[in-house]
Coordinates of C-alpha atoms in Angstrom, one line a residue:
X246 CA 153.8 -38.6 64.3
X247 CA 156.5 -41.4 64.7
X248 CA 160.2 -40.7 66.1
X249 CA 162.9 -40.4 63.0
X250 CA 164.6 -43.3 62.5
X251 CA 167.8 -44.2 63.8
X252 CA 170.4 -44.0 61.5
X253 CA 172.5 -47.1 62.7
X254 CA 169.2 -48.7 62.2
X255 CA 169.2 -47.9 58.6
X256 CA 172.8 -48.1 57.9
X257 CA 172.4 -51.9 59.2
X258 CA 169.4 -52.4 56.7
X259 CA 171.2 -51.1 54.0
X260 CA 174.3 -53.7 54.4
X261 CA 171.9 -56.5 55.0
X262 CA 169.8 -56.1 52.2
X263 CA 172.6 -54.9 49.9
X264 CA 172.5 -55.9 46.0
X265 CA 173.7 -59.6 45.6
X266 CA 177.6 -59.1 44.9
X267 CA 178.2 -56.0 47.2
X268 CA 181.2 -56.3 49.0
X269 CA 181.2 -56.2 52.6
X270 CA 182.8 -53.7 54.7
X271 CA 185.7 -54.0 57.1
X272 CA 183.6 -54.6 60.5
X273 CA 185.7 -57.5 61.9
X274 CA 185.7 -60.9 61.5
X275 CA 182.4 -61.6 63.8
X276 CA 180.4 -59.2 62.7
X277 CA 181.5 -60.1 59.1
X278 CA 180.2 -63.6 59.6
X279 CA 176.9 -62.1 60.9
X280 CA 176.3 -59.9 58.1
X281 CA 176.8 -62.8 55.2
X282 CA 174.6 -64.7 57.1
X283 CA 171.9 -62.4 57.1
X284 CA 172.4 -61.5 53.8
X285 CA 172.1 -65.2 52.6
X286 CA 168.5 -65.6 54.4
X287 CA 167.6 -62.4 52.6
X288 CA 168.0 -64.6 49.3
X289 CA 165.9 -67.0 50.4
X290 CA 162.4 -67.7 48.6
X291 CA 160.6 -67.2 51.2
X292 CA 161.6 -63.7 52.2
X293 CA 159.3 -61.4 50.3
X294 CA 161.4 -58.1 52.0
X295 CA 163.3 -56.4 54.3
X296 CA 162.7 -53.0 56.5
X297 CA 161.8 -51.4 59.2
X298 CA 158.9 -51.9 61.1
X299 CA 157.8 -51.7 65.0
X300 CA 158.5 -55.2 66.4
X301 CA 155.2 -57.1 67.2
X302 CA 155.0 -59.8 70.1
X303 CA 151.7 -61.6 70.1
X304 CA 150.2 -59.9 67.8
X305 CA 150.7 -56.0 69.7
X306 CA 153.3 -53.5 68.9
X307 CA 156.1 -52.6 71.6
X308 CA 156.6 -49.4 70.1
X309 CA 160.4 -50.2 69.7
X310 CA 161.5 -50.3 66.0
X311 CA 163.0 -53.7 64.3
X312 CA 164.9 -54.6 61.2
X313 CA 162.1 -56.3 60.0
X314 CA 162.0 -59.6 57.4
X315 CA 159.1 -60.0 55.5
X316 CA 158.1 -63.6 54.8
X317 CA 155.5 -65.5 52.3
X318 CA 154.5 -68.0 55.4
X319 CA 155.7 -67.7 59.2
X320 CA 156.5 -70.7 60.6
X321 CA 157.2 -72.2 64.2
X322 CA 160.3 -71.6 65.2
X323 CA 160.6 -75.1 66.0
X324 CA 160.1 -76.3 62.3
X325 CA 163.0 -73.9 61.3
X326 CA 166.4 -75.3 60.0
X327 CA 168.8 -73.8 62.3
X328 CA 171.1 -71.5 59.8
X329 CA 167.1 -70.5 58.8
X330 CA 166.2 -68.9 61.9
X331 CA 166.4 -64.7 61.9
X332 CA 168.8 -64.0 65.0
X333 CA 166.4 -61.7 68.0
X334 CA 169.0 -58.9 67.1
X335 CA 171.9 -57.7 65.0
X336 CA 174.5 -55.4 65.5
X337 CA 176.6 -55.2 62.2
X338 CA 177.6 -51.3 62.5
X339 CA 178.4 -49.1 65.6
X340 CA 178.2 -50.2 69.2
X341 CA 174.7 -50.5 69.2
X342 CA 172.1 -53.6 69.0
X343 CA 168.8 -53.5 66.8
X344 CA 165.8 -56.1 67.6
X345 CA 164.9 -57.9 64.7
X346 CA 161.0 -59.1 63.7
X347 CA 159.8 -61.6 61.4
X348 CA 155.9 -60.8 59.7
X349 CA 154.2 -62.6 57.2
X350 CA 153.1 -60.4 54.3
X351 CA 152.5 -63.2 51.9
X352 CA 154.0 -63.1 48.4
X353 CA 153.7 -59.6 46.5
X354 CA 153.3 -59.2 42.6
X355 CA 152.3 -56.2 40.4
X356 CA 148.8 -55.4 40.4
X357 CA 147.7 -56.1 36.7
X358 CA 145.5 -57.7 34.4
X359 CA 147.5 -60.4 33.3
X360 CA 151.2 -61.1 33.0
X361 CA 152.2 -60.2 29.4
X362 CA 155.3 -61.2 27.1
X363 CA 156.7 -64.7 26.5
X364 CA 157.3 -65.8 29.6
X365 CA 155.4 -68.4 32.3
X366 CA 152.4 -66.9 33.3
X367 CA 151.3 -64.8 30.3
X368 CA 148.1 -64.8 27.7
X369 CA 148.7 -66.8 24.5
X370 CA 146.5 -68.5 22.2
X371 CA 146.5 -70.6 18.6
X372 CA 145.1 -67.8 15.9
X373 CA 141.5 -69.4 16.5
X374 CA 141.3 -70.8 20.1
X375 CA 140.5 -68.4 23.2
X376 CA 143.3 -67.1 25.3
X377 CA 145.2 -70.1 27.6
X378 CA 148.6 -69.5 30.0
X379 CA 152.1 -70.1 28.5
X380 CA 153.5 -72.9 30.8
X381 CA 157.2 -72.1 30.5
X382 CA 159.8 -71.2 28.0
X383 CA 161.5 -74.8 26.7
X384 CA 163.6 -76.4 24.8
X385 CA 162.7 -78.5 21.5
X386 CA 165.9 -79.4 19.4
X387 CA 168.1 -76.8 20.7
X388 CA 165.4 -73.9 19.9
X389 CA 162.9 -72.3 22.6
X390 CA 159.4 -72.9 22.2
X391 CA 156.4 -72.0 24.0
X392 CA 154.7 -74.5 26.3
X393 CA 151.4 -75.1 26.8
X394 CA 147.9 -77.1 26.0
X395 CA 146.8 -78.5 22.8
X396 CA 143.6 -77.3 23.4
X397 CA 145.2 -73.5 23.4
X398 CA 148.2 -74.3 21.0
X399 CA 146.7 -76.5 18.6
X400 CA 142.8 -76.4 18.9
X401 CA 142.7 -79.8 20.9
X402 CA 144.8 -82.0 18.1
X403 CA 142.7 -80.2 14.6
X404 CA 145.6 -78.0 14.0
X405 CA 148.1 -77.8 11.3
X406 CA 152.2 -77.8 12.5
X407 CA 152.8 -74.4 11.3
X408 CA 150.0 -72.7 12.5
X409 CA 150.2 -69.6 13.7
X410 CA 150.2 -68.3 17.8
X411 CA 149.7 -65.3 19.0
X412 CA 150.8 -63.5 22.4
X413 CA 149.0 -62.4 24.0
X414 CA 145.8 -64.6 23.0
X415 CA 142.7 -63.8 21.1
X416 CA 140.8 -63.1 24.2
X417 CA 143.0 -60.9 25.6
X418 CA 143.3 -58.7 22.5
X419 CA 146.1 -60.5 20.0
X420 CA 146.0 -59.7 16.8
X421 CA 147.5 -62.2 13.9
X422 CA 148.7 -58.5 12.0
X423 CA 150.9 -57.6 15.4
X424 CA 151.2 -60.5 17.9
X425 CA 152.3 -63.2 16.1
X426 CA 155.0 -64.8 18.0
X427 CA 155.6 -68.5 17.5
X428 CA 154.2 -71.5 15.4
X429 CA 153.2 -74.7 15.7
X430 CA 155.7 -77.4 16.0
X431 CA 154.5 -80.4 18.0
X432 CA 151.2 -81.7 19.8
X433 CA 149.9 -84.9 21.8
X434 CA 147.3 -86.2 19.8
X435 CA 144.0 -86.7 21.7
X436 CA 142.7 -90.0 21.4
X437 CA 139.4 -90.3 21.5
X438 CA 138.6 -94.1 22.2
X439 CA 141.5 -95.0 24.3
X440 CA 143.2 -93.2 26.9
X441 CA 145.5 -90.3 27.2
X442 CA 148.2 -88.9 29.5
X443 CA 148.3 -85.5 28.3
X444 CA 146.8 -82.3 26.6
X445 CA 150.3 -80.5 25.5
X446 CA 151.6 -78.7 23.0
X447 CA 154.7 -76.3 22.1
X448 CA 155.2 -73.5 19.7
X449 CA 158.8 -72.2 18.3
X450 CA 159.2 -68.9 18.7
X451 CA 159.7 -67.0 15.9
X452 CA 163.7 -65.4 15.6
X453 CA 162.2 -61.7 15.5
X454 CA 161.0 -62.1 19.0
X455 CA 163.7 -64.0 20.7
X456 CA 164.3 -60.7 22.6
X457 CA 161.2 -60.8 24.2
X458 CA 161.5 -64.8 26.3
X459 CA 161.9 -64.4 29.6
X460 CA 163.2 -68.2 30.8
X461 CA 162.3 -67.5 34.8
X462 CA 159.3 -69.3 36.1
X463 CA 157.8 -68.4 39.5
X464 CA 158.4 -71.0 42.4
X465 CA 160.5 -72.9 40.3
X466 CA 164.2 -73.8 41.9
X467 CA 167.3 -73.7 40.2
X468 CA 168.6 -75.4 38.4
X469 CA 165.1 -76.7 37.2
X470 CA 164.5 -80.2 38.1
X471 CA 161.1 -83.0 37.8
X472 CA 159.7 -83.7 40.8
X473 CA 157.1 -86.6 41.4
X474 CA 153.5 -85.5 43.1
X475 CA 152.5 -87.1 46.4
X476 CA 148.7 -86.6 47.9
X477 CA 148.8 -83.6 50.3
X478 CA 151.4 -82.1 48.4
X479 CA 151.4 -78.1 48.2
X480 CA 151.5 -76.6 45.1
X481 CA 151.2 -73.5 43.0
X482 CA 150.8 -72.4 39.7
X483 CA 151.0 -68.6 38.2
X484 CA 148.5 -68.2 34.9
X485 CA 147.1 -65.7 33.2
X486 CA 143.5 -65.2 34.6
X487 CA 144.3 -66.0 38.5
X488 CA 147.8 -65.0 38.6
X489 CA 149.9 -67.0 41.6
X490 CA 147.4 -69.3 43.6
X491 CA 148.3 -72.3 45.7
X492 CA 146.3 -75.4 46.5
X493 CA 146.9 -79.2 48.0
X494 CA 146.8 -82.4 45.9
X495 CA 143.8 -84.6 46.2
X496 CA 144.4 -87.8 44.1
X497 CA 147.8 -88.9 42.4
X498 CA 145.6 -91.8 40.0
X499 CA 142.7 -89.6 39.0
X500 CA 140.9 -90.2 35.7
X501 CA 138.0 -88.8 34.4
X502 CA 135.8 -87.9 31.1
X503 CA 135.9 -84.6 30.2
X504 CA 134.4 -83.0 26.9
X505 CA 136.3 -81.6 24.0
X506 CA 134.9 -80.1 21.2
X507 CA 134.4 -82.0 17.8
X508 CA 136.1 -85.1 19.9
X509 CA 133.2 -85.7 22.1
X510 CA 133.6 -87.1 26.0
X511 CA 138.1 -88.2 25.9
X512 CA 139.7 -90.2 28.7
X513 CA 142.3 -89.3 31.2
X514 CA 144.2 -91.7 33.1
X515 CA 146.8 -90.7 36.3
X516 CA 145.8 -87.5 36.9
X517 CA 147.2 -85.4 39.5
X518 CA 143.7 -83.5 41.4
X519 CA 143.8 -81.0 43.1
X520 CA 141.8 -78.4 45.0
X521 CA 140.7 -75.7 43.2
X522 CA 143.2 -72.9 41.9
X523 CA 142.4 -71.8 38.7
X524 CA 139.9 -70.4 36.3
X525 CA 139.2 -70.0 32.6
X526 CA 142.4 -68.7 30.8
X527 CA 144.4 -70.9 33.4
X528 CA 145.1 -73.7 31.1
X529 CA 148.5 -74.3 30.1
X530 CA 150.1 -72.9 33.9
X531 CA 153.1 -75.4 35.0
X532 CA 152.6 -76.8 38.3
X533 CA 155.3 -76.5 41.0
X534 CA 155.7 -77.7 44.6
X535 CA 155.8 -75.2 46.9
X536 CA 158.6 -77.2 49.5
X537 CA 160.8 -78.0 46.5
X538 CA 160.6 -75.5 43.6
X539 CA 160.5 -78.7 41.7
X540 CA 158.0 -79.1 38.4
X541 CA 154.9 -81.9 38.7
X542 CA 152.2 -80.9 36.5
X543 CA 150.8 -78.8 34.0
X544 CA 146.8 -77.2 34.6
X545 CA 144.5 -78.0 32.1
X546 CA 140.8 -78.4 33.3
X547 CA 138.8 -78.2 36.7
X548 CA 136.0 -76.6 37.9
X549 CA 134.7 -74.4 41.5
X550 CA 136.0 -77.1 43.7
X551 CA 138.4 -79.3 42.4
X552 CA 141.6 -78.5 39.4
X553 CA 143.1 -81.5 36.9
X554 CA 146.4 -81.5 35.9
X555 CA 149.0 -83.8 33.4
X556 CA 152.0 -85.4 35.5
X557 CA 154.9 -83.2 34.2
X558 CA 157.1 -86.3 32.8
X559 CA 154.6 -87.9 30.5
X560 CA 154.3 -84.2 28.7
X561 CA 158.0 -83.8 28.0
X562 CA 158.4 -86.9 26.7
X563 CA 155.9 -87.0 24.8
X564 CA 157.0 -83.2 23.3
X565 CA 160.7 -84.1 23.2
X566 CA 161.7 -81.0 25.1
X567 CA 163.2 -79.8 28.3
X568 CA 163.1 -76.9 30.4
X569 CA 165.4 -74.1 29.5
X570 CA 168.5 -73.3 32.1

């Protein structure tokens, strides 16, 4: 059975990882600087949590207890920005010093089906298409729509404006009598003898269920800004069959044939690939880099090895939206 746990230890965990807004309390100038400090890096994207944990060195326990800070990725020392680095101890409360620890955990998230509600990340289809991934929440004319593929919004270019989209999709149980949430309201046509940039469309969402948007999207800095994809890049997407899942970019210029039906084989031109990191359902997830939090591309096809994705800029322009603050 493990020792109890020292109560300055908790008390210091408690002011560091106090709610955002908490005021701090009267501990002196020094220690006062300390504690914002800490409680800055707490903020940080890459700190999943905060505890307390025995410290590890080289992979063994000491035995000794640590305020612990739980990261996504552990990184050298070496490659951390200075005002980045956890201090080896903190003493914010009392006379006494606690060791610190740093141990990656990865990123945590619910343990569910599929993300649901009209938000990045969740199930939505057209009324007769299978289930895709709402990109993000945007803005088209002042009102927020839903983003994502033609071939999940708009049955790859044969739908009506007007048509009817449900949330969650088809596939995953949406009903035209209960989940309508949005219709149609613009599409990139898919041309099927020349080439084409993008498979995108958006939906406005109906007034009734304005209630239910929720603007965040995960991985994505504020405030929300374009960012253009490099080979070797790292980045993620969140979508409704694989949920969060990370992979590198491949080819900046790709273009391929790929199959649409009732348009036969349709060209794509500059391409982002990327290894694989999605599966069917995926279609419509934004793609973000991981370093910046920035927006580069938007899923739409791939297979076992390899995903494709549309450059973010040639979507919103040819939309006429903008992502939502």
């Amino acid at each position: 059975m493990s020792s109890p746990t020292p109560k300055g230890l908790v008390i210091a965990l408690d002011l560091v990882a106090a709610p955002p807004g908490d005021p701090l309390p009267p501990i002196g100038s020094a220690r006062t600087a300390a504690l914002r400090r800490l409680r800055a890096l707490t903020h940080q994207r890459n700190i999943v949590g905060v505890g307390i944990s025995e410290k590890t060195t080289d992979d063994e326990t000491t035995g000794e207890l640590s305020l612990c800070f739980y990261v996504r990725r552990k990184t050298p020392l070496s490659k951390v920005r200075g005002d980045m680095v956890v201090p080896p101890f903190v003493c914010v409360w009392g006379d006494r010093s606690y060791l610190t620890d740093v141990k990656e955990i990865g990123p945590c998230r619910l343990h569910h089906s599929a993300v649901t509600g009209l938000r990045s990340g969740a199930s939505v289809s057209h009324a007769a298409t299978a289930a895709g991934t709402i990109g993000a929440i945007v803005q088209r004319n002042g009102m927020p729509c839903i983003l994502s593929n033609a071939h999940v919004l708009a049955r790859s270019g044969k739908a009506r404006l007007g048509d009817p989209i449900l949330a969650p999709g088809t596939t995953d149980g949406g009903k035209l009598s209960t989940d309508l949430v949005a219709r149609l309201v613009a599409f990139a046509p898919l041309d099927g003898f020349g080439e084409n940039l993008v498979d995108a469309a958006v939906a406005e969402i109906l007034p009734d269920k304005a209630r239910s948007i929720r603007f965040d999207i995960p991985g994505v800095s504020a405030p929300r800004r374009i960012g253009k994809v490099r080979r070797g890049m790292q980045v993620m997407k969140t979508g409704k069959a694989t949920q969060q899942t990370e992979a590198h970019v491949i080819d900046e210029h790709f273009r391929t044939l790929l199959p649409y039906p009732g348009l036969g084989l349709v060209r794509f031109v500059d391409q982002i690939l990327c290894t694989s990191f999605a599966d069917p359902g995926d279609s419509g997830a934004l793609v973000v880099d991981t370093a910046s939090g920035h927006v580069v591309g938007l899923h739409f096809s791939g297979n076992d090895q390899v995903s494709i994705c549309n450059p973010i800029g040639p979507v919103l322009q040819a939309l006429g939206i903008s992502f939502a603050l």
